[in-house]
CSV table of N, CA and C in Angstrom, one decimal:
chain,number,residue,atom,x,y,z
A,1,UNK,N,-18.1,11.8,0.6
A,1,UNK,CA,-17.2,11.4,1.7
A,1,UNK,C,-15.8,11.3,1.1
A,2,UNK,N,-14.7,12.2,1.9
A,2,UNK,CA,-13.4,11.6,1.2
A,2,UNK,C,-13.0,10.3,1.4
A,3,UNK,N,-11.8,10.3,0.4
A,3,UNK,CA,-11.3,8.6,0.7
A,3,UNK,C,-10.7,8.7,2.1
A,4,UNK,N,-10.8,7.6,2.9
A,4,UNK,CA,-10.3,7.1,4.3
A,4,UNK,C,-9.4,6.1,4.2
A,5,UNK,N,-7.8,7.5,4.1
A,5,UNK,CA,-6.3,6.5,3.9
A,5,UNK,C,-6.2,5.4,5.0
A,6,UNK,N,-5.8,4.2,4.3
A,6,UNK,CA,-5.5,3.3,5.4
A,6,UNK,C,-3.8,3.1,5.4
A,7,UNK,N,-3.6,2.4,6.3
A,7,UNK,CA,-1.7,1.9,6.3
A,7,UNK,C,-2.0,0.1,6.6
A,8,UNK,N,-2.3,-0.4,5.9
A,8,UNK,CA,-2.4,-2.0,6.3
A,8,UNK,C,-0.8,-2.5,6.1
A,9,UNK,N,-0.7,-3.6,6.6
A,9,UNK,CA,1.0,-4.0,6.3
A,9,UNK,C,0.9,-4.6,5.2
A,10,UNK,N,2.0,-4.2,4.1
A,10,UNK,CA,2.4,-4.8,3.0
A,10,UNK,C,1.9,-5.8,2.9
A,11,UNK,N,1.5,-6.3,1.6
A,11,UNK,CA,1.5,-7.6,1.1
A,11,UNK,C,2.1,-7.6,0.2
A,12,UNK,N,2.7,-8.7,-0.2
A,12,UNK,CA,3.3,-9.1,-1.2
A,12,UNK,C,2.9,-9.4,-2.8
A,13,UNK,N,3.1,-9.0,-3.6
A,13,UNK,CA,2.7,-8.8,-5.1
A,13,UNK,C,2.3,-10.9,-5.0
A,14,UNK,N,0.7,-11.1,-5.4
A,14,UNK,CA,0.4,-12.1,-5.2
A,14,UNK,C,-0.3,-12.8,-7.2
A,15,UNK,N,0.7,-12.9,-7.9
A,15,UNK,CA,-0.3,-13.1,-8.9
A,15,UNK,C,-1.1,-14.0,-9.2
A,16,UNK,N,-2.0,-13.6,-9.9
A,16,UNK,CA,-3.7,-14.3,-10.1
A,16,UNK,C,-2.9,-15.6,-10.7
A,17,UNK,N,-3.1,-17.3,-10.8
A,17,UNK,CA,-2.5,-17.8,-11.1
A,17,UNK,C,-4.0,-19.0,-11.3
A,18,UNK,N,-4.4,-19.5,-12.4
A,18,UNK,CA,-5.3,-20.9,-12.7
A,18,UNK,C,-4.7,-22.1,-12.2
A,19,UNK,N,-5.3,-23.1,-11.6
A,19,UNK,CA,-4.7,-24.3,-10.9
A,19,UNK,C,-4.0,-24.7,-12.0
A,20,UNK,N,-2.9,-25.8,-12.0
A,20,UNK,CA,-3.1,-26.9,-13.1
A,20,UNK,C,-3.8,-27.6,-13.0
A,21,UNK,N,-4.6,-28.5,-14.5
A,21,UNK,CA,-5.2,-29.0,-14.7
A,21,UNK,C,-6.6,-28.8,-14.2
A,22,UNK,N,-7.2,-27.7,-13.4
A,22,UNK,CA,-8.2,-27.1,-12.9
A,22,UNK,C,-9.2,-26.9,-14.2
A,23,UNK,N,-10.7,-27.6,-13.8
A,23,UNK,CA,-11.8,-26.9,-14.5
A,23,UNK,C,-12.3,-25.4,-13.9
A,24,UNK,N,-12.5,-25.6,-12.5
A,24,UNK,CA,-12.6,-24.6,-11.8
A,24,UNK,C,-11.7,-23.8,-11.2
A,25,UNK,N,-12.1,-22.6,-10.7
A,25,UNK,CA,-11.3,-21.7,-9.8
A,25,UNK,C,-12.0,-20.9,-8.7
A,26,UNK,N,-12.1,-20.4,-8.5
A,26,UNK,CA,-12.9,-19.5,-7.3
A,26,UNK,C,-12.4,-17.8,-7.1
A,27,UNK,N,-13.2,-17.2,-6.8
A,27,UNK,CA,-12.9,-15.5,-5.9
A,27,UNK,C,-14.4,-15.3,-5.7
A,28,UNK,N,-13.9,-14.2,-4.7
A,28,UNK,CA,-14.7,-13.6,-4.0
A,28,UNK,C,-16.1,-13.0,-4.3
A,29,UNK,N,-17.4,-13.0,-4.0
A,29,UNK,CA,-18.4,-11.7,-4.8
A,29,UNK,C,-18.1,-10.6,-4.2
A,30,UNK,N,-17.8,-9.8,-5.5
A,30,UNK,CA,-18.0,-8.2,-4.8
A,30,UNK,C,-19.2,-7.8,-4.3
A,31,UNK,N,-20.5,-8.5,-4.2
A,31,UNK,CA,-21.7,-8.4,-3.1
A,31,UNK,C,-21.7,-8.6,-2.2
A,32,UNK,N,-21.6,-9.7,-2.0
A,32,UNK,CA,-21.6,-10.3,-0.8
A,32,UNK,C,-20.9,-11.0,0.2
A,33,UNK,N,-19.8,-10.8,-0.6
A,33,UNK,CA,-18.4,-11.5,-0.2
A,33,UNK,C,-18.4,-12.9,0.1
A,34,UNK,N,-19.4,-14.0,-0.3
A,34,UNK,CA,-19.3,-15.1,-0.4
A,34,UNK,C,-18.4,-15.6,-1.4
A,35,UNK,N,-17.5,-16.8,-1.3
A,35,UNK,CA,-16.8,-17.9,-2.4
A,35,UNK,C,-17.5,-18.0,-3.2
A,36,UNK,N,-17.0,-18.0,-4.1
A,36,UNK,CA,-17.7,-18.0,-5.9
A,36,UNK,C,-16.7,-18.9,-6.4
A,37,UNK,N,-17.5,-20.3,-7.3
A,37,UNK,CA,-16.5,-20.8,-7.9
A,37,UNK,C,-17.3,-20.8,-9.3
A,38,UNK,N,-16.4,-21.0,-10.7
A,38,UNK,CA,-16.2,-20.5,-12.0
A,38,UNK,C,-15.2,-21.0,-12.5
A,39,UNK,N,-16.3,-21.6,-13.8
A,39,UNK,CA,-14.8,-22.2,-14.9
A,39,UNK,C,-14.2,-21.6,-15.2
A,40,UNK,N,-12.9,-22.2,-15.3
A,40,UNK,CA,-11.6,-21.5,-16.0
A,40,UNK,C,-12.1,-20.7,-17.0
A,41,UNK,N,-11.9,-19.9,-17.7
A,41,UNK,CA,-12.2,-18.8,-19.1
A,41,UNK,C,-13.4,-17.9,-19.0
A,42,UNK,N,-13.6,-18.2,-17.7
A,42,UNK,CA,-15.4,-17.3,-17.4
A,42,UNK,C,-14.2,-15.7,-17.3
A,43,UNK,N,-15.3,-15.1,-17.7
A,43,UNK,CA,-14.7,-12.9,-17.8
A,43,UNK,C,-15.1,-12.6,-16.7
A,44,UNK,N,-16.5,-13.2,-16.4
A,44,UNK,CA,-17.1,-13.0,-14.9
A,44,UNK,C,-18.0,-14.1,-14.5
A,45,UNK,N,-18.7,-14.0,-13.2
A,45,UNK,CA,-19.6,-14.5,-12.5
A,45,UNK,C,-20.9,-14.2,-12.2
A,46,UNK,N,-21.5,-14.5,-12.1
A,46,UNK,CA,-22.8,-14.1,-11.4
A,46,UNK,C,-23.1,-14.7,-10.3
A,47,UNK,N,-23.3,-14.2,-8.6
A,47,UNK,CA,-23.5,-15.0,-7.6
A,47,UNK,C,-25.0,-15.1,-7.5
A,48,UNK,N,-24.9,-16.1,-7.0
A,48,UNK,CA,-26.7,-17.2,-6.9
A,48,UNK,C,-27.1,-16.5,-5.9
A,49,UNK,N,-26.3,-16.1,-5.0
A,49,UNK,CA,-26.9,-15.5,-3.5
A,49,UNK,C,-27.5,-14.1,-4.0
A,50,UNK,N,-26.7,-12.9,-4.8
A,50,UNK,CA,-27.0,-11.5,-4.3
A,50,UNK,C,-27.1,-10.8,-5.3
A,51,UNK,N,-26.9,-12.0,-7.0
A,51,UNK,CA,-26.9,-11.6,-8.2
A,51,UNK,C,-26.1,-10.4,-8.5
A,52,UNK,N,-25.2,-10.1,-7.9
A,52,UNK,CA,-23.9,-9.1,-8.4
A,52,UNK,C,-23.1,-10.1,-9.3
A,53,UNK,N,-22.7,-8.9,-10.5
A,53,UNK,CA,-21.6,-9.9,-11.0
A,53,UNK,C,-20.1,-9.2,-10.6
A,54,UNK,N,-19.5,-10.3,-10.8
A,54,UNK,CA,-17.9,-9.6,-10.6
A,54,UNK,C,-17.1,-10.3,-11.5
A,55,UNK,N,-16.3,-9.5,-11.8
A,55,UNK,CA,-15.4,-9.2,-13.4
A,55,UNK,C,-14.1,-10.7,-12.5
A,56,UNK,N,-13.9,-11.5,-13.4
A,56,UNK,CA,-12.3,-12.6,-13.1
A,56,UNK,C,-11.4,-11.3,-13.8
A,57,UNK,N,-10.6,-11.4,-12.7
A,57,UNK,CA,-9.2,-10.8,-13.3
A,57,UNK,C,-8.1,-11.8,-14.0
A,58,UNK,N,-7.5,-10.8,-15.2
A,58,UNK,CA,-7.2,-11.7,-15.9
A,58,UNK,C,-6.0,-12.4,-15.4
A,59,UNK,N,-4.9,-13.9,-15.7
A,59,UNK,CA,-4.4,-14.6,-15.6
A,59,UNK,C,-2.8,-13.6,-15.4
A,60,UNK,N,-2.4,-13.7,-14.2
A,60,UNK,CA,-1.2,-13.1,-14.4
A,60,UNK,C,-1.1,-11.3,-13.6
A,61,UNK,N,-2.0,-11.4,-13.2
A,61,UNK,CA,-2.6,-10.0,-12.7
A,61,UNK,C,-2.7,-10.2,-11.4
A,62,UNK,N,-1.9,-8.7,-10.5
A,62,UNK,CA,-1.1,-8.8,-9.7
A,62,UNK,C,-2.0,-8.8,-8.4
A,63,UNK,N,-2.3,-9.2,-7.7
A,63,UNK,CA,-3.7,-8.4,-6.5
A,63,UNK,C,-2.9,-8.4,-5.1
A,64,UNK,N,-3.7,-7.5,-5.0
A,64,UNK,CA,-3.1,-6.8,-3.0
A,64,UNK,C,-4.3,-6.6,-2.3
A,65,UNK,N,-3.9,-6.5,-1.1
A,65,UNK,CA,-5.2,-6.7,-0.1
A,65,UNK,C,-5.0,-5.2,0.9
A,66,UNK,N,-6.4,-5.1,1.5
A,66,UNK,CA,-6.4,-4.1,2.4
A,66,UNK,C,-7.3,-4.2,3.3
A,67,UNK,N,-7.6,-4.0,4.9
A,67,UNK,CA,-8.3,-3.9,5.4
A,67,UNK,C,-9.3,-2.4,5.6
A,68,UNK,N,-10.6,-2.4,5.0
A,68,UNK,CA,-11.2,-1.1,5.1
A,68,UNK,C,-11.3,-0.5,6.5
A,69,UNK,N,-11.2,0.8,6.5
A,69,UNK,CA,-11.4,1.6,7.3
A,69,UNK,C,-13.1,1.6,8.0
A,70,UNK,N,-13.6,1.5,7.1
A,70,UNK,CA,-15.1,1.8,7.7
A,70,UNK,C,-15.9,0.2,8.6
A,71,UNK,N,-15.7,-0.6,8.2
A,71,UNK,CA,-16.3,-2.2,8.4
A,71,UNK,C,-15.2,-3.2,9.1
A,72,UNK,N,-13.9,-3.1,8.8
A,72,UNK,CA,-12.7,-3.9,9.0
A,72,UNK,C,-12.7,-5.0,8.4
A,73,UNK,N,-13.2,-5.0,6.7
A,73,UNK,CA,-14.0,-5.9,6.3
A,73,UNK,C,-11.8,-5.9,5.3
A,74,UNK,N,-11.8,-7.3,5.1
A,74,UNK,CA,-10.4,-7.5,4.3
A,74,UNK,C,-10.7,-7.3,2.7
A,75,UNK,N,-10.4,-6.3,2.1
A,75,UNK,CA,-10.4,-6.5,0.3
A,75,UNK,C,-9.4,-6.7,-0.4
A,76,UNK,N,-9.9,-7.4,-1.3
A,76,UNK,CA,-8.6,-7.8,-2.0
A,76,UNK,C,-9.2,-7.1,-3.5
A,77,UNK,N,-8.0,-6.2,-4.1
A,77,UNK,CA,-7.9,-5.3,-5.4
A,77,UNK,C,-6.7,-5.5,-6.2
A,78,UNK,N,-6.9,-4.6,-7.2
A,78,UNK,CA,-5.6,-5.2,-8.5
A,78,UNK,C,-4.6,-4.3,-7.5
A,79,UNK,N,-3.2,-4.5,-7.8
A,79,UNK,CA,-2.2,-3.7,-7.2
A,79,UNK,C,-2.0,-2.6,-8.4
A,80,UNK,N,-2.4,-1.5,-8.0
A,80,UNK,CA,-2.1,0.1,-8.9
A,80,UNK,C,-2.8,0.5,-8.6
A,81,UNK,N,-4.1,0.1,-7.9
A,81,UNK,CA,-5.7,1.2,-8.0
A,81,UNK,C,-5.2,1.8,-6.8
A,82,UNK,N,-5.4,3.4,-7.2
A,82,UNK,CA,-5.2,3.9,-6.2
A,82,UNK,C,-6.3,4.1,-5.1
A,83,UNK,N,-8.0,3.7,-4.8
A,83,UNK,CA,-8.7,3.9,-4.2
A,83,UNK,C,-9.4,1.9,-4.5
A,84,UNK,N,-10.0,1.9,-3.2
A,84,UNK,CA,-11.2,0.3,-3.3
A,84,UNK,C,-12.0,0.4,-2.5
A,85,UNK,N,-13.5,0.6,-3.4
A,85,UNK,CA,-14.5,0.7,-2.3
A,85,UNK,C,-15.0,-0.5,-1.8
A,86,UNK,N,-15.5,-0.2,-0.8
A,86,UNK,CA,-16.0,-1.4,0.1
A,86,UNK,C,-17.0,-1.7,-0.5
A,87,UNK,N,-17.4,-3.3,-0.6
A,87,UNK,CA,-18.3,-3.4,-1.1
A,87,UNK,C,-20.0,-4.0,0.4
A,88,UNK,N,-19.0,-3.6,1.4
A,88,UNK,CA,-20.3,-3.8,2.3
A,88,UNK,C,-20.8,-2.7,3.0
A,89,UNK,N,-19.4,-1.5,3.3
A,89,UNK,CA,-19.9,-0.1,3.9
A,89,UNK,C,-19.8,0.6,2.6
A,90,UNK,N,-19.4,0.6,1.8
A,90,UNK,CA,-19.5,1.5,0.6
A,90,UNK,C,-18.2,2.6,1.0
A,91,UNK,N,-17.5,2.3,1.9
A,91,UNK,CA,-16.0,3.0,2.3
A,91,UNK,C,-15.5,3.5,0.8
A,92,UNK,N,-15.3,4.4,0.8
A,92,UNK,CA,-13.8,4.9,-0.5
A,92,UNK,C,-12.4,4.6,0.4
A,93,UNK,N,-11.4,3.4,0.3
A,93,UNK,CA,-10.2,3.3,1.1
A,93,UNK,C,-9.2,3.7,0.1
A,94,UNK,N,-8.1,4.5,0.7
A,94,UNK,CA,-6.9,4.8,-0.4
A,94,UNK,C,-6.5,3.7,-0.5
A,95,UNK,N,-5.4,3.4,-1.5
A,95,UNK,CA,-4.7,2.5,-1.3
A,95,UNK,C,-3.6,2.4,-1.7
A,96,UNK,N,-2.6,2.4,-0.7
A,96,UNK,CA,-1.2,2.5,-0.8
A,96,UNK,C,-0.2,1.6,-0.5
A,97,UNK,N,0.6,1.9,-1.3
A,97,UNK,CA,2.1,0.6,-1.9
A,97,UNK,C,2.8,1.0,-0.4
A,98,UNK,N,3.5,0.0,-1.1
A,98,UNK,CA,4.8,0.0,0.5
A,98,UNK,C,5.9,1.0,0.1
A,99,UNK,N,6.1,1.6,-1.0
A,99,UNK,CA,6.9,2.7,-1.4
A,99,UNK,C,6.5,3.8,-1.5
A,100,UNK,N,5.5,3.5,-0.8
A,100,UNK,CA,5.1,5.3,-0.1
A,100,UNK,C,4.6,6.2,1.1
A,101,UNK,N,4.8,7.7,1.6
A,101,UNK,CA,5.3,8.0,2.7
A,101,UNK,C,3.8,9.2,2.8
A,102,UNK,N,4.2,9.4,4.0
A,102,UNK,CA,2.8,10.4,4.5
A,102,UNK,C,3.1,11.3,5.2
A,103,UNK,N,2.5,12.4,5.4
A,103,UNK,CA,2.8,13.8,6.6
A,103,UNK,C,1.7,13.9,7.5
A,104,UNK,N,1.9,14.4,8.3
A,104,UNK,CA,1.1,14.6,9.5
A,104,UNK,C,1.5,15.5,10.4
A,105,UNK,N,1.3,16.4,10.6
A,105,UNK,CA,1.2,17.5,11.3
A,105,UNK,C,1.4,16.8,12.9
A,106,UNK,N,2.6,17.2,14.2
A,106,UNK,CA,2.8,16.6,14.8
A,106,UNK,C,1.5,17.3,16.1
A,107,UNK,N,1.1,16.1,17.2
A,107,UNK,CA,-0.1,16.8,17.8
A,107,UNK,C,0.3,17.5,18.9
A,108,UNK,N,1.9,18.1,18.6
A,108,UNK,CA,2.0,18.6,20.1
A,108,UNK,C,2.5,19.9,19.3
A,109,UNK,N,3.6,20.3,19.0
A,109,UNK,CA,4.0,21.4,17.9
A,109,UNK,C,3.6,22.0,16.7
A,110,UNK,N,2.8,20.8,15.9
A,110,UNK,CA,2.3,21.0,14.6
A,110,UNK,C,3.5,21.2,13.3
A,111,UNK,N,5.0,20.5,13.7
A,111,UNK,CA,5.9,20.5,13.0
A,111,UNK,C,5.3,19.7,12.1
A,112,UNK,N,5.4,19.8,11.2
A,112,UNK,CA,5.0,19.0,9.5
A,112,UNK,C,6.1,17.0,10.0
A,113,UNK,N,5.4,16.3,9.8
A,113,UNK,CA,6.1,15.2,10.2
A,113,UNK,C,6.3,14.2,8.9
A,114,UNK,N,6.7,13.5,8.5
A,114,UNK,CA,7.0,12.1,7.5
A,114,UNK,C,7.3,11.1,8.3
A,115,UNK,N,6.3,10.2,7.7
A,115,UNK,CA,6.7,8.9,8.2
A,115,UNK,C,6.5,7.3,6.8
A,116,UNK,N,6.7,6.5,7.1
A,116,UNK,CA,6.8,5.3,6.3
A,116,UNK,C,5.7,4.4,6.3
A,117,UNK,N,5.4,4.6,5.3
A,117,UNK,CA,4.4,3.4,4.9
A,117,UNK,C,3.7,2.6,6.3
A,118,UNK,N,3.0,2.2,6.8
A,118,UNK,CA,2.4,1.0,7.7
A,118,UNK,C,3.0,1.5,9.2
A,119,UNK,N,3.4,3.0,9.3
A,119,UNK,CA,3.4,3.3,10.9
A,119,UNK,C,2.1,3.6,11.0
A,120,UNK,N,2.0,3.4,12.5
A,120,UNK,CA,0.5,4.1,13.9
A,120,UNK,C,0.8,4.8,14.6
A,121,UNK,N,2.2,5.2,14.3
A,121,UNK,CA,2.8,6.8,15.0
A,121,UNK,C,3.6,6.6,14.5
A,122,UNK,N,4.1,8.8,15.7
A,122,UNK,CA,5.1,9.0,14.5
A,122,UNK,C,5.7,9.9,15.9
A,123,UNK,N,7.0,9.6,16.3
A,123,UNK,CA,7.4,10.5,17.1
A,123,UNK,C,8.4,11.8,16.3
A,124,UNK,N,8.1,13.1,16.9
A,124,UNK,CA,8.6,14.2,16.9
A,124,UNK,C,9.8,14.6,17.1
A,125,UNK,N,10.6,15.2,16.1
A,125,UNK,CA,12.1,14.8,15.9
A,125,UNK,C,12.5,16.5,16.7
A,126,UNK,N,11.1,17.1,16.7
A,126,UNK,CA,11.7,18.6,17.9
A,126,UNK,C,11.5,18.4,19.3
A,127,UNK,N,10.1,18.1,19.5
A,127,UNK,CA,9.8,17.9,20.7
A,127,UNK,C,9.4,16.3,21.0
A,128,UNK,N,9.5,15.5,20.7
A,128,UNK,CA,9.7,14.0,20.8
A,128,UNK,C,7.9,13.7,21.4
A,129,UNK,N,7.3,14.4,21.1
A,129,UNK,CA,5.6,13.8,21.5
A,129,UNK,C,5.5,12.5,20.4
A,130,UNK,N,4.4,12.1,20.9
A,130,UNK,CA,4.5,11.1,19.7
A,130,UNK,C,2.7,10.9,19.3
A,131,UNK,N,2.7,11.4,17.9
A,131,UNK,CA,1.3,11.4,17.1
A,131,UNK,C,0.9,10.4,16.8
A,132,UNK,N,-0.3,9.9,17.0
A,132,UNK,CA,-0.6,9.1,16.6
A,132,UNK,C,-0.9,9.1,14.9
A,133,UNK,N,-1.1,7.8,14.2
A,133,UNK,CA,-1.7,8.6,12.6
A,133,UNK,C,-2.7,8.4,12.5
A,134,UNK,N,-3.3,9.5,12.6
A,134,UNK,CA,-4.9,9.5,12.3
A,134,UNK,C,-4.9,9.7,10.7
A,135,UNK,N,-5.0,8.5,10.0
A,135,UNK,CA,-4.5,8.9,8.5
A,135,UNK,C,-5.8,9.7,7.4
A,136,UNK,N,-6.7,10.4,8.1
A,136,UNK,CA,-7.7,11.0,7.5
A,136,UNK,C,-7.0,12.4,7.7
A,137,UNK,N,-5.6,12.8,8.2
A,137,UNK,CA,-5.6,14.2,8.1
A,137,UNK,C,-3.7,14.2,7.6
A,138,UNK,N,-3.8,13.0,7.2
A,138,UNK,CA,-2.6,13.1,6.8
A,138,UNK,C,-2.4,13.2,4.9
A,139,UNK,N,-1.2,13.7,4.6
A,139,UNK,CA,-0.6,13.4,3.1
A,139,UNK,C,-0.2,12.6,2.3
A,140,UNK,N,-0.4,11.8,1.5
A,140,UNK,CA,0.3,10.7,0.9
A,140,UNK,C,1.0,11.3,-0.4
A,141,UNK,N,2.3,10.8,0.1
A,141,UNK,CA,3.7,11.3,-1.4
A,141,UNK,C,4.1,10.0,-1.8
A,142,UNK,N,4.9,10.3,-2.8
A,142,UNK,CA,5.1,8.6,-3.7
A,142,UNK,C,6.5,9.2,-3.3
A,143,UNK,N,7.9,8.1,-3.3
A,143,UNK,CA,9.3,8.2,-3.0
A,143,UNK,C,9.3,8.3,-4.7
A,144,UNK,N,10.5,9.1,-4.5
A,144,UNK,CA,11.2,9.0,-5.5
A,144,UNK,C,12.1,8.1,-6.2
């Protein structure tokens, strides 16, 4: 199955940060998506519920979120991966920065189109139709 680009709206560079004075902390299981909490210095977890383990990212490491395409299930991944699979439909989701742009073939002319990051259309700069983005048939370019 190819990856299934999504356009979620930006989030903001969120870094991993330890409470003060915290013995614990908490994230997510990549199984099951239950709350997992874990002493500070743990590398990973093991959840009680589904026995998946999942890796703590380390202190200072940047995370971004997405909503999958397949489930509408919210994940949260390091910021640079360019793909995150779901861990409940098993989705491949692209996953793209806010500094980058996509093409789409427009649905009325088939003029080649560009649009910005986090649009759901894209109106046509010849004949003004307006495409929706079906972002499974579109291009992803990085700006320059």
């Amino acid at each position: 199955m190819p990856p299934v680009p999504l356009a979620p709206y930006p989030t903001p560079p969120t870094p991993y940060t330890q409470p003060a004075n915290a013995t614990q902390s908490q994230l997510v299981c990549s199984g099951c998506r239950n709350l997992l909490l874990y002493p500070v210095g743990a590398t990973s977890v093991c959840c009680a519920v589904c026995n998946a383990v999942t890796a703590v990212p380390l202190p200072g490491t940047e995370m971004a979120q997405l909503v999958c395409g397949g489930c509408h299930t919210l994940l949260m991944y390091i910021r640079g991966a360019t793909s995150v699979q779901c861990s409940c439909c098993h989705t491949v989701n692209l996953a793209l920065e806010a500094n980058q742009v996509a093409h789409v073939s427009c649905g009325n002319c088939r003029m080649l189109l560009m649009y910005q990051y986090g649009a759901r259309s894209v109106k046509c700069a010849v004949c003004n139709f307006v495409t929706s983005v079906g972002m499974s048939t579109s291009v992803i370019d990085q700006k320059a």
